[in-house]
Coordinates of C-alpha atoms in Angstrom, one line a residue:
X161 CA 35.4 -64.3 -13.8
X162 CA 35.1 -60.8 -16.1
X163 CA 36.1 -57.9 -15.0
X164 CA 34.1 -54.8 -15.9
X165 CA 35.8 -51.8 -16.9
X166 CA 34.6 -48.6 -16.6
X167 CA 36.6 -45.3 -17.7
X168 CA 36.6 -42.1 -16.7
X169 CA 39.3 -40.5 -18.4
X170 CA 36.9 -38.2 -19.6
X171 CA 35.4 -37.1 -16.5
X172 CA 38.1 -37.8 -13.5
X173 CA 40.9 -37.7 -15.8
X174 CA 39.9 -34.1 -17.2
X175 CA 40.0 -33.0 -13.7
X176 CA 44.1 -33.3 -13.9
X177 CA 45.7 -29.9 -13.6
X178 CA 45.7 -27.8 -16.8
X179 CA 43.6 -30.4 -18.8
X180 CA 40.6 -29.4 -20.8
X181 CA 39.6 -31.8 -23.7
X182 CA 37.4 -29.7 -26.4
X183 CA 34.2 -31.6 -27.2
X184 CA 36.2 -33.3 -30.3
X185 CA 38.9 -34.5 -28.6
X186 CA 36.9 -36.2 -26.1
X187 CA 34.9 -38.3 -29.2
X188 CA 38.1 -39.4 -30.1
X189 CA 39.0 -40.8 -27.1
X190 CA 35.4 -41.8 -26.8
X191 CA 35.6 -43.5 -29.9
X192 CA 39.2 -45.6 -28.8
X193 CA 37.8 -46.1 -25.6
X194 CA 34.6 -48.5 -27.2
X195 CA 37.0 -50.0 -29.8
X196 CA 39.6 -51.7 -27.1
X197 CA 36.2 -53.0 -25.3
X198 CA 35.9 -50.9 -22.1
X199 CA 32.5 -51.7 -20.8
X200 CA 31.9 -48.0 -19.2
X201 CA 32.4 -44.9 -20.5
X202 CA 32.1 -41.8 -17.8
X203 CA 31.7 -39.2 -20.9
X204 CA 31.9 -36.0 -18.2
X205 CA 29.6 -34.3 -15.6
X206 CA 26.8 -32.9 -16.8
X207 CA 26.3 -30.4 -14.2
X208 CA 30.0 -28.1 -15.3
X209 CA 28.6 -26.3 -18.6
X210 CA 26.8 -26.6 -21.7
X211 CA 29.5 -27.8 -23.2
X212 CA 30.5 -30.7 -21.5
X213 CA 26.7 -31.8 -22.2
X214 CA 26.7 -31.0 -25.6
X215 CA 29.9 -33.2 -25.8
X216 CA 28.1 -35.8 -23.4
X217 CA 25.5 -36.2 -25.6
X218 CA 27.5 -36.3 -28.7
X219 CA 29.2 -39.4 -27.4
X220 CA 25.5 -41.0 -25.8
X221 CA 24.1 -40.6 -29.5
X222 CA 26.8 -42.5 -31.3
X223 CA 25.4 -46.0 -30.2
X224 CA 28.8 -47.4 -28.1
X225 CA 28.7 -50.9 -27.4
X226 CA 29.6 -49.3 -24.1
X227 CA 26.8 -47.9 -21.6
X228 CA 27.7 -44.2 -21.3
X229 CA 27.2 -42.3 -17.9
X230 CA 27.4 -38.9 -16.4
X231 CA 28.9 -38.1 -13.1
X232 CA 25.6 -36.7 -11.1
X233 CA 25.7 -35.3 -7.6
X234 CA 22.1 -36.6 -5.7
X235 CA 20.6 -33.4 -6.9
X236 CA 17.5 -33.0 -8.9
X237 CA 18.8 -29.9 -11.2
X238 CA 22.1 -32.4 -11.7
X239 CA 20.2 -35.6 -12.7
X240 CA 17.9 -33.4 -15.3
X241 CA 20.9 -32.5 -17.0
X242 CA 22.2 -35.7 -17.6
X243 CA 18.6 -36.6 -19.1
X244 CA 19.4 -33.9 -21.3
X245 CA 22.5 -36.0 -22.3
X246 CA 20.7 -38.5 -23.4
X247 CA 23.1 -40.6 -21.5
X248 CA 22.4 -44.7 -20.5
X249 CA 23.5 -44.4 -16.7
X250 CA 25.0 -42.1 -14.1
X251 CA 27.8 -42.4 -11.8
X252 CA 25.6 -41.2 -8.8
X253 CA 28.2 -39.8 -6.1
X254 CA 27.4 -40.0 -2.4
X255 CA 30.1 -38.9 0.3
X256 CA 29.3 -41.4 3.2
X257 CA 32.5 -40.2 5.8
X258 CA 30.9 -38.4 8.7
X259 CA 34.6 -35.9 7.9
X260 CA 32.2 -35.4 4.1
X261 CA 28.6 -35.4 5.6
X262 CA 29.4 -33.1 8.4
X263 CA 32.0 -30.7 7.2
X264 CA 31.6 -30.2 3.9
X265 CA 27.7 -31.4 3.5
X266 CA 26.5 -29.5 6.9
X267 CA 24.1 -32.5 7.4
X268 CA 23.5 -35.5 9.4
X269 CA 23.6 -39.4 8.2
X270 CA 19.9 -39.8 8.0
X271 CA 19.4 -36.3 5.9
X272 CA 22.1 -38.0 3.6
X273 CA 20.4 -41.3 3.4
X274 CA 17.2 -39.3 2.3
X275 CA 19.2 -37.5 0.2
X276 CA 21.0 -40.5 -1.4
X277 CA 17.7 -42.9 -1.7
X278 CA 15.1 -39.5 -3.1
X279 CA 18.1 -39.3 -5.7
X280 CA 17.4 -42.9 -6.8
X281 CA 14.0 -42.5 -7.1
X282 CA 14.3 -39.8 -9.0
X283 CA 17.0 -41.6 -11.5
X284 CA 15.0 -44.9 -11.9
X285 CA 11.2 -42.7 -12.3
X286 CA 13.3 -41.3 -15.5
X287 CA 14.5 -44.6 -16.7
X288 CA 18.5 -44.2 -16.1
X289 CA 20.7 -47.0 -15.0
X290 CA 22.1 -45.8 -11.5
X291 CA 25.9 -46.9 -10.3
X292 CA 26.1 -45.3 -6.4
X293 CA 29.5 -44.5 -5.7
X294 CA 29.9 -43.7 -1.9
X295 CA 32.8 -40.8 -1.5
X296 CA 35.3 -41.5 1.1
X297 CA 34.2 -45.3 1.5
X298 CA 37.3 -46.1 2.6
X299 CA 37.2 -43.4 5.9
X300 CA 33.5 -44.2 6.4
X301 CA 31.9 -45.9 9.3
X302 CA 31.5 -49.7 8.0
X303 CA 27.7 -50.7 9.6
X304 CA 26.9 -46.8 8.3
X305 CA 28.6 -47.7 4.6
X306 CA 26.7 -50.7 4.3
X307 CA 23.4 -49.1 5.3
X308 CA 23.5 -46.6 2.7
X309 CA 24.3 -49.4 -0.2
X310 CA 21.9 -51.5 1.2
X311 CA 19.2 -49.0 1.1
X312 CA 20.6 -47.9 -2.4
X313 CA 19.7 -51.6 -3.9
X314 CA 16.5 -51.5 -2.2
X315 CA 15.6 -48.2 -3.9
X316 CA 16.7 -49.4 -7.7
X317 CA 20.1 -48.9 -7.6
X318 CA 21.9 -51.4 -10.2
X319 CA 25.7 -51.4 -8.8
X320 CA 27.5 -49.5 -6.0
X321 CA 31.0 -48.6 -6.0
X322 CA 33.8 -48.1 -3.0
X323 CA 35.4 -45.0 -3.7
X324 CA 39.0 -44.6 -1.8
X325 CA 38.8 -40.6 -2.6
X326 CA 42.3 -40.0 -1.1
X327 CA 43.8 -43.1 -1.4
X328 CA 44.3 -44.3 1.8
X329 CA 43.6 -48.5 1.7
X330 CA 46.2 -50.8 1.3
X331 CA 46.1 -54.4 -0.7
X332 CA 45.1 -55.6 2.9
X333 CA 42.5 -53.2 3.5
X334 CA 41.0 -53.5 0.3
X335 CA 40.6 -57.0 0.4
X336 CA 38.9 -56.8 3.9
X337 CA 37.0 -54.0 2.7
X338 CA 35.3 -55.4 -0.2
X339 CA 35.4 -59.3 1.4
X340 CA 33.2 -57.6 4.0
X341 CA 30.5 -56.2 1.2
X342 CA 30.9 -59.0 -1.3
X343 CA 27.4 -60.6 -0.4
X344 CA 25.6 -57.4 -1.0
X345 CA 23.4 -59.0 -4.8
X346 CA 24.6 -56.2 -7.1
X347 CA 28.1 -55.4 -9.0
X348 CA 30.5 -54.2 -6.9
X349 CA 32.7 -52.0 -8.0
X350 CA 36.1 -50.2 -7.1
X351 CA 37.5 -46.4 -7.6
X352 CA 40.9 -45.8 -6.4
X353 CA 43.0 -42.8 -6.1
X354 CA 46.9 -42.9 -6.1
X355 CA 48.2 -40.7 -3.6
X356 CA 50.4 -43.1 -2.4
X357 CA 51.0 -44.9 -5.2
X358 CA 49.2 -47.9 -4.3
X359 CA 46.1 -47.5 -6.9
X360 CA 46.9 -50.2 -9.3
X361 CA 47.5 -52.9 -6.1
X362 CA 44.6 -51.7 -4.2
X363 CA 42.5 -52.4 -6.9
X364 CA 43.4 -56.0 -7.7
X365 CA 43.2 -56.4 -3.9
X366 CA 39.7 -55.2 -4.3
X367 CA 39.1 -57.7 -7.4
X368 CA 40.2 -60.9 -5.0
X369 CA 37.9 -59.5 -2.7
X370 CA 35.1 -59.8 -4.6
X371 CA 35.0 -56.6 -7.0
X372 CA 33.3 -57.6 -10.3
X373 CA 34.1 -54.0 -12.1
X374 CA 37.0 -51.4 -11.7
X375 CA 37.3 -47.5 -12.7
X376 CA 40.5 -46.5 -14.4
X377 CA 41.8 -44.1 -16.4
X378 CA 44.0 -44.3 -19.3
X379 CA 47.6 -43.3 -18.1
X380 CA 46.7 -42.7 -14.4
X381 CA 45.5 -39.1 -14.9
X382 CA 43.6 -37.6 -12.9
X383 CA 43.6 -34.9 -9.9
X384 CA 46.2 -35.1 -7.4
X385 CA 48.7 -37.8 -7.8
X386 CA 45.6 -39.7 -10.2
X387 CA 43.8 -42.5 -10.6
X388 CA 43.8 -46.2 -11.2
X389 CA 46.2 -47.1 -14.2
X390 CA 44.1 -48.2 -17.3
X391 CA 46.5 -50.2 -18.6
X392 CA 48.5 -51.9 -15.5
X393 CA 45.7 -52.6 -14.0
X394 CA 44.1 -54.4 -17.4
X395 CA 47.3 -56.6 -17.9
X396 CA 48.1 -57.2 -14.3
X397 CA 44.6 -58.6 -14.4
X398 CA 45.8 -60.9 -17.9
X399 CA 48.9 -61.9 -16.4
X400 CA 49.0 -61.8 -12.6
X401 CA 45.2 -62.8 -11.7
X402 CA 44.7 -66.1 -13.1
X403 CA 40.4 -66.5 -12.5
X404 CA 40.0 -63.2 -13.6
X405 CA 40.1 -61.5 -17.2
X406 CA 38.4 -58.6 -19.3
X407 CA 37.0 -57.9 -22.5
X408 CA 39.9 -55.3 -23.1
X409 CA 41.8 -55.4 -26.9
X410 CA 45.4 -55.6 -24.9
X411 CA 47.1 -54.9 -28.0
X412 CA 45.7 -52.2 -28.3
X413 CA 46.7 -50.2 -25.5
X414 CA 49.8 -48.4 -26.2
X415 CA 47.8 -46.7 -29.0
X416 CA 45.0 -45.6 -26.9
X417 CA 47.9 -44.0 -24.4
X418 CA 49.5 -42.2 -26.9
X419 CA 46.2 -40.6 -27.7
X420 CA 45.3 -39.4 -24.7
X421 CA 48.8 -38.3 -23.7
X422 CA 48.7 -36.4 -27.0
X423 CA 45.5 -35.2 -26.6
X424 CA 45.7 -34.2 -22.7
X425 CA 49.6 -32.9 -23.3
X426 CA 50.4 -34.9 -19.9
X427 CA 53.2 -37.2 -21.3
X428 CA 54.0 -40.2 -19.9
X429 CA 56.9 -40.7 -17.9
X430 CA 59.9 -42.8 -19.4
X431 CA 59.5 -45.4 -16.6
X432 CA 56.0 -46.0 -16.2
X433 CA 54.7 -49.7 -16.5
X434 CA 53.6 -50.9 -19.9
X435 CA 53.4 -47.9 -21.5
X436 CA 56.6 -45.7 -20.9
X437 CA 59.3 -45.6 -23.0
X438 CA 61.8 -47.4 -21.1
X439 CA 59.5 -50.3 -20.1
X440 CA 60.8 -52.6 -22.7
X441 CA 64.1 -50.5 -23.3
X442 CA 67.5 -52.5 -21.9
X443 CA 70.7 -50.9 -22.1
X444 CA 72.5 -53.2 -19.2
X445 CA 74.8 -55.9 -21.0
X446 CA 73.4 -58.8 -18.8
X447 CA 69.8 -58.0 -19.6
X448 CA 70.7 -57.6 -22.9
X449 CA 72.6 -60.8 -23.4
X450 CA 69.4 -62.5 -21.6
X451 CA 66.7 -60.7 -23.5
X452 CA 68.9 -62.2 -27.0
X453 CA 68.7 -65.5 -25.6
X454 CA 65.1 -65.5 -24.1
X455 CA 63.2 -62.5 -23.7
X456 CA 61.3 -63.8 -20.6
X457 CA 65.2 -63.5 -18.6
X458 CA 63.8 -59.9 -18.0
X459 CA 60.5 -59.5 -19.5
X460 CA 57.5 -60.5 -17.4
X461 CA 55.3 -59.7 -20.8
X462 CA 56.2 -59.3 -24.8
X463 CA 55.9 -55.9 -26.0
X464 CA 53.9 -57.4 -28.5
X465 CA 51.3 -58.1 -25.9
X466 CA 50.7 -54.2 -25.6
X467 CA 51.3 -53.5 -29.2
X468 CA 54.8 -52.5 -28.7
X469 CA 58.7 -53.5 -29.8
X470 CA 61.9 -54.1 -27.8
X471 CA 65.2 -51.7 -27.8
X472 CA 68.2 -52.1 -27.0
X473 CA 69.7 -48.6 -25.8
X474 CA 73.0 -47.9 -26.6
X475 CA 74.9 -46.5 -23.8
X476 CA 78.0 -47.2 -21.7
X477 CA 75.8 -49.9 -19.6
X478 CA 75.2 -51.6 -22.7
X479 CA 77.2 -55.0 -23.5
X480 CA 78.7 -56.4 -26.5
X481 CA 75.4 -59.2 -27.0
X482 CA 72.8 -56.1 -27.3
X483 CA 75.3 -53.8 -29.1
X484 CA 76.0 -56.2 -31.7
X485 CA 72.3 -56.8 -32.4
X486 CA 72.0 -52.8 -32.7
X487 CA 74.7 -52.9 -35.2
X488 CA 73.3 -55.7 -37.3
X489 CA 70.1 -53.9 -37.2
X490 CA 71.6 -50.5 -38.7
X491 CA 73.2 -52.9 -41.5
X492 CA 77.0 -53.5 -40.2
X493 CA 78.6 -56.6 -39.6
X494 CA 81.7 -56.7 -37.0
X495 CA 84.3 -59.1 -35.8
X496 CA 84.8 -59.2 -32.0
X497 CA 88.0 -57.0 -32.0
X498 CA 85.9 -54.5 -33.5
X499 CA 82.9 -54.6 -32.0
X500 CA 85.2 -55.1 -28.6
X501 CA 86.5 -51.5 -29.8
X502 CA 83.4 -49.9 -30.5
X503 CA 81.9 -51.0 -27.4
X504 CA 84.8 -49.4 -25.4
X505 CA 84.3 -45.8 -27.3
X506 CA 80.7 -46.0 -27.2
X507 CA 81.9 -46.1 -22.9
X508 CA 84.3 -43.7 -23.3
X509 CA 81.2 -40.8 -24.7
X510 CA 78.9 -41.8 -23.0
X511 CA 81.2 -41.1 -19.2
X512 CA 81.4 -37.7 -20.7
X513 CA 77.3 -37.6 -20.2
X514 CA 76.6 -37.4 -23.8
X515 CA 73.7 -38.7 -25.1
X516 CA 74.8 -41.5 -27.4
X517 CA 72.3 -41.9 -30.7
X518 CA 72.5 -44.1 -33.8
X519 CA 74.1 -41.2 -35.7
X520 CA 77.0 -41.9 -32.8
X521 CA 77.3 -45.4 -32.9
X522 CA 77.4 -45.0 -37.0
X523 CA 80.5 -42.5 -36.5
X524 CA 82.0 -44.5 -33.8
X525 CA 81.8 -47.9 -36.3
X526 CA 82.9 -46.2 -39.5
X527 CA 85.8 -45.0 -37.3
X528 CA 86.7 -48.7 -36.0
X529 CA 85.8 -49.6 -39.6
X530 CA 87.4 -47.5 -41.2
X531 CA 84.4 -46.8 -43.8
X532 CA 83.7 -43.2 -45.4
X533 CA 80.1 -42.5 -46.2
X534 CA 80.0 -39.7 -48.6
X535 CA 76.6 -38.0 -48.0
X536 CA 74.5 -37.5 -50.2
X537 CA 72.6 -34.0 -48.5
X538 CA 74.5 -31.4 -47.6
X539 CA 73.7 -27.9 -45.9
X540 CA 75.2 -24.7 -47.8
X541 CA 72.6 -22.0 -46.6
X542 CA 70.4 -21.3 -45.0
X543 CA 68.9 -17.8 -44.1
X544 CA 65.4 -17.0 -41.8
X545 CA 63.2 -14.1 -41.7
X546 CA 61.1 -13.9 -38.4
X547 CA 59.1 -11.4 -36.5
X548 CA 56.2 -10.5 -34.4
X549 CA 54.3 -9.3 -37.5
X550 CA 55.2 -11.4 -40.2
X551 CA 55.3 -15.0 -41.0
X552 CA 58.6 -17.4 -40.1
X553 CA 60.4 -17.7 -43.9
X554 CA 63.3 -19.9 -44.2
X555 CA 65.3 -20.1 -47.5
X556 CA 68.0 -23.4 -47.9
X557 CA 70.2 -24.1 -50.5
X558 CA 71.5 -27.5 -50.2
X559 CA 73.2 -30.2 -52.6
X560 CA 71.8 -33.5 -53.5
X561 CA 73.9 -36.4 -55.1
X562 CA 76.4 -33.0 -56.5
X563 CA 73.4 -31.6 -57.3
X564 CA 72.5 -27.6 -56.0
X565 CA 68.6 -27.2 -55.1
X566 CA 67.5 -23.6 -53.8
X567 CA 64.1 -24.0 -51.8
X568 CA 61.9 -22.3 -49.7
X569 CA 59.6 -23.0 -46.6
X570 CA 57.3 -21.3 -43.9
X571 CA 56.0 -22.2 -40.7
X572 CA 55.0 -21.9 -37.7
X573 CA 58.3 -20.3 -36.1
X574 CA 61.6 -20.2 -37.7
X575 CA 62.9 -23.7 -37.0
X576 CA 60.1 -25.1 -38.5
X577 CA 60.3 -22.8 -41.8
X578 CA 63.6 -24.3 -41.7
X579 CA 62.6 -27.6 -41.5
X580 CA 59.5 -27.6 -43.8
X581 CA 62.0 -25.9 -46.7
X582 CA 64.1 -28.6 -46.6
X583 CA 61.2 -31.6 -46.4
X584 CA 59.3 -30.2 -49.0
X585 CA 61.5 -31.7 -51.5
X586 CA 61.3 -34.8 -53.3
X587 CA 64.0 -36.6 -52.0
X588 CA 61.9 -36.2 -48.0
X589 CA 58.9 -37.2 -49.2
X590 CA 58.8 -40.8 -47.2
X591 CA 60.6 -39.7 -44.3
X592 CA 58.6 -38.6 -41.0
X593 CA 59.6 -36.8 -37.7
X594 CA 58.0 -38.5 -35.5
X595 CA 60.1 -36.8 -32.6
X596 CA 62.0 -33.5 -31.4
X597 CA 63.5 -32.9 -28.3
X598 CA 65.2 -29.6 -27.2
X599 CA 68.3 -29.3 -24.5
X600 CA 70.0 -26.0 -23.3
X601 CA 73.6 -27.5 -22.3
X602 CA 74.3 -24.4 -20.7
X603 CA 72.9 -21.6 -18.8
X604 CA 72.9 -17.9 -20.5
X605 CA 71.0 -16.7 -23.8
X606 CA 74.1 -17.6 -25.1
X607 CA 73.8 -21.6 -24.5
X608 CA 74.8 -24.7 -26.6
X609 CA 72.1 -26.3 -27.8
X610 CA 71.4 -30.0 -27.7
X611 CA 68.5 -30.6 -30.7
X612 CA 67.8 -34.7 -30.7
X613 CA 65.4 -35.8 -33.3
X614 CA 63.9 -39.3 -34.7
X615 CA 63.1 -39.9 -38.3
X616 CA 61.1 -42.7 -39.8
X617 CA 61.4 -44.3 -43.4
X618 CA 58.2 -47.2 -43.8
X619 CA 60.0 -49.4 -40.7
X620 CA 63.9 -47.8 -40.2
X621 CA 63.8 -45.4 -37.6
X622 CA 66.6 -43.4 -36.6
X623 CA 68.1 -40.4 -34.5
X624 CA 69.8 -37.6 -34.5
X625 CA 71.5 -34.7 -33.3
X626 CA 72.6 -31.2 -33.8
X627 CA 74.5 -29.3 -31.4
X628 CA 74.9 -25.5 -32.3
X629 CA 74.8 -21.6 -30.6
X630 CA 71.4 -21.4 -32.8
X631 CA 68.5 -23.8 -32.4
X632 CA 67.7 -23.6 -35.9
X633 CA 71.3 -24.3 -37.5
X634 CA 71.1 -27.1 -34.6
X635 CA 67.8 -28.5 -35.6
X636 CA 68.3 -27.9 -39.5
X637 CA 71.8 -30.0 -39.2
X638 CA 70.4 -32.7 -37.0
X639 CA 67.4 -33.6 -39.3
X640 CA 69.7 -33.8 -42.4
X641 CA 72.3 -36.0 -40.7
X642 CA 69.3 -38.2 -39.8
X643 CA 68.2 -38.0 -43.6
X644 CA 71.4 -39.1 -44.4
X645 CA 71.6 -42.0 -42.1
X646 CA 68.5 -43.5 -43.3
X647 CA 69.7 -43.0 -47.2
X648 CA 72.4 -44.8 -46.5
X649 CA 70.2 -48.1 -45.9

């Protein structure tokens, strides 16, 4: 069976704390959204200004394979304004709990079933595809639940949706609830919230109930503690529900969650399934050894799957399997008294807490191998003019192959003046940042500081580190050891 998807990153997902896509960044994510295959694309609300509906409509006009819908209240003034949108449905939201109808409405049930069925009417006289999502399904009276759907079909509506608002089903309850509804004769569809944690369960639950379409959003974003997982929830469905798939471009979805991470500026945590950082990282030297041997040890997916690659993290959990593949991968073969030895002060630095990066494990291995890399960048100077009133200047003078070049750079602050005077040269041309992290290692305006980057030369990628008083002497000597590293290969 196919599983509908419908998204509403732009809509619930926007209602995160401190997130407020401009009209352009939600195309974008429009745009990814109807490439990977989602079915449903909840552009916004109408109703919240005129800017969210001129970016609503932007979206409606660009002919999407997907349907595009508005969330819409069962208001008149809120369903004329997604006309206005030009949009293909709405997501028409009815609160069904007597907790939502009483307290917060200040009505009874049958002033709310009026309310609910006149709202139809109204959206099928104008032509628009209706989806009635009933608020707080999940604390509503069942027989009163099921009497506002059922009236909802008889009035036009095309699908109706079970909306957990505050997350409180389990896998159990979800199955009952939607086994219980899965004769009604239009898509059923499920919106979870994560509060506590059970989102991505709850709605596969809801799929073995009989749930033909799920909302997500991309990352799990959303108010509160968020929403439905876009991307668990799509490959649990691949890999853990065997009748069920979707029309979903799997590997495709790391991009998409870059995007919207980027655009939304809520990053993903390293942990998190599929997507974070660490979900196909192994650092532990008996996953490692097994993941050399056969990935599926301690893999329950590729990374290709989801469009991404495997790492092996060095670090003092690592083993002498993985870290051997991470040397032959930075170019350096080793017998097993040295990479016996390298392993043990790889250990040794990282009990210290240090972070240990490739630049590391190439000191630590030209140590044990006794080989002298002569570098072909060096720092001499470097000086920065900065101010409230003037524009960050940096000036370097640095040798190349023996060779002194004087340059100069601005930016945005000083460190990257610094960094752009230094890149701006030839020899940088083909080498991307693709990554800068910051760490005070002590307190005080005085503190160490810890500056970890990542370069990227066509397929090499590397890190490295800096570890200064200044930021910018840190930053400016971490980015040319990583230069270094990858002119070496």
């Amino acid at each position: 069976m196919n599983i509908q998807i419908l998204d509403t990153t732009l809509r619930d997902g926007e209602q995160t704390p401190g997130v407020s896509l401009t009209p352009q960044e939600k195309f974008r994510i429009a745009t990814k959204l109807d490439e990977i295959g989602v079915n449903f694309i909840e552009a916004g609300s109408a109703i919240t200004s005129q800017g969210e509906r001129d970016s609503i409509k932007e979206i409606s006009n660009q002919g999407f394979n997907a349907e595009i819908l508005s969330f819409s209240r069962p208001l008149t003034v809120d369903i004329d304004y997604c006309l206005e949108c030009d949009v293909d449905a709405v997501n028409l939201v009815v609160p069904t709990s007597d907790l939502h109808i009483y307290d917060k409405l200040k009505c009874n049930r049958d002033e709310l079933l009026e309310l609910s069925n006149s709202a139809i009417d109204y959206c099928k006289d104008h032509g628009l595809v209706v989806e009635l999502s009933a608020e707080d399904a999940s604390r509503s009276e069942f027989d009163f639940l099921r009497n506002v759907y059922v009236n909802a079909i008889d009035h036009g509506a095309d699908r109706i949706c079970v909306c957990d608002t505050v997350g409180i089903l389990t896998p159990d309850s979800s199955y009952d609830l939607f086994s219980r509804l899965n004769d009604i004769q239009v898509p059923i569809s499920c919106h979870c919230h994560n509060d506590f944690g059970l989102a991505v369960a709850n709605t596969l639950s809801a799929i073995k109930g009989g749930a033909s379409e799920i909302h997500t959003t991309i990352n799990g974003i959303g108010e509160r503690a968020g929403n439905t997982s876009f991307e668990e929830c799509v490959v649990g469905i691949e890999r853990l529900l065997s009748d069920f798939s979707t029309d979903i471009k799997i590997d495709q979805i790391y991009d998409v969650s870059k995007l919207v991470a980027r655009l939304t500026g809520v990053y993903i945590q390293p942990n998190k399934a599929i997507v974070g950082e660490n979900a196909f990282a192994h650092e532990s030297g008996i996953h490692s050894d097994g993941i050399i041997k056969n990935s599926a040890t301690y893999e329950p997916i590729t990374p290709e799957l989801v469009g991404r690659k495997r790492k092996f993290v060095i670090g003092k959990h690592m083993g002498t399997h993985g870290l051997n593949t991470r040397l032959k991968e930075i170019g350096l073969n080793v017998n097993d008294v040295q990479l016996k030895q390298i392993c043990d002060d790889i250990k040794q630095l990282a009990d210290k807490g240090k972070t240990v990066t490739d630049v590391d494990l190439q000191v630590i291995a030209d140590n044990v191998l006794e080989i002298n890399h002569e570098d072909r960048i060096k720092l001499d100077e470097i000086t920065i003019v900065s101010g409230n009133k003037v524009m960050p200047t940096a000036s370097v003078k640095i040798t190349i192959d023996g060779e002194e070049i004087l340059n100069a750079g601005v930016g945005l602050g000083p460190v990257d003046a610094a960094i752009n005077a230094i890149k701006s040269l030839d020899v940088f041309k083909d080498i991307e940042l693709i990554e800068y992290h910051v760490d005070a290692i002590t307190g005080g305006t005085d503190a160490f500081i810890d500056v970890i980057i990542k370069l990227q030369k066509a397929d090499k990628v590397v890190s490295a580190r800096g570890t200064e008083a200044d930021i910018i002497n840190a930053s400016v000597k971490a980015y040319i050891a990583g230069v270094n590293r990858l002119l070496r290969d």
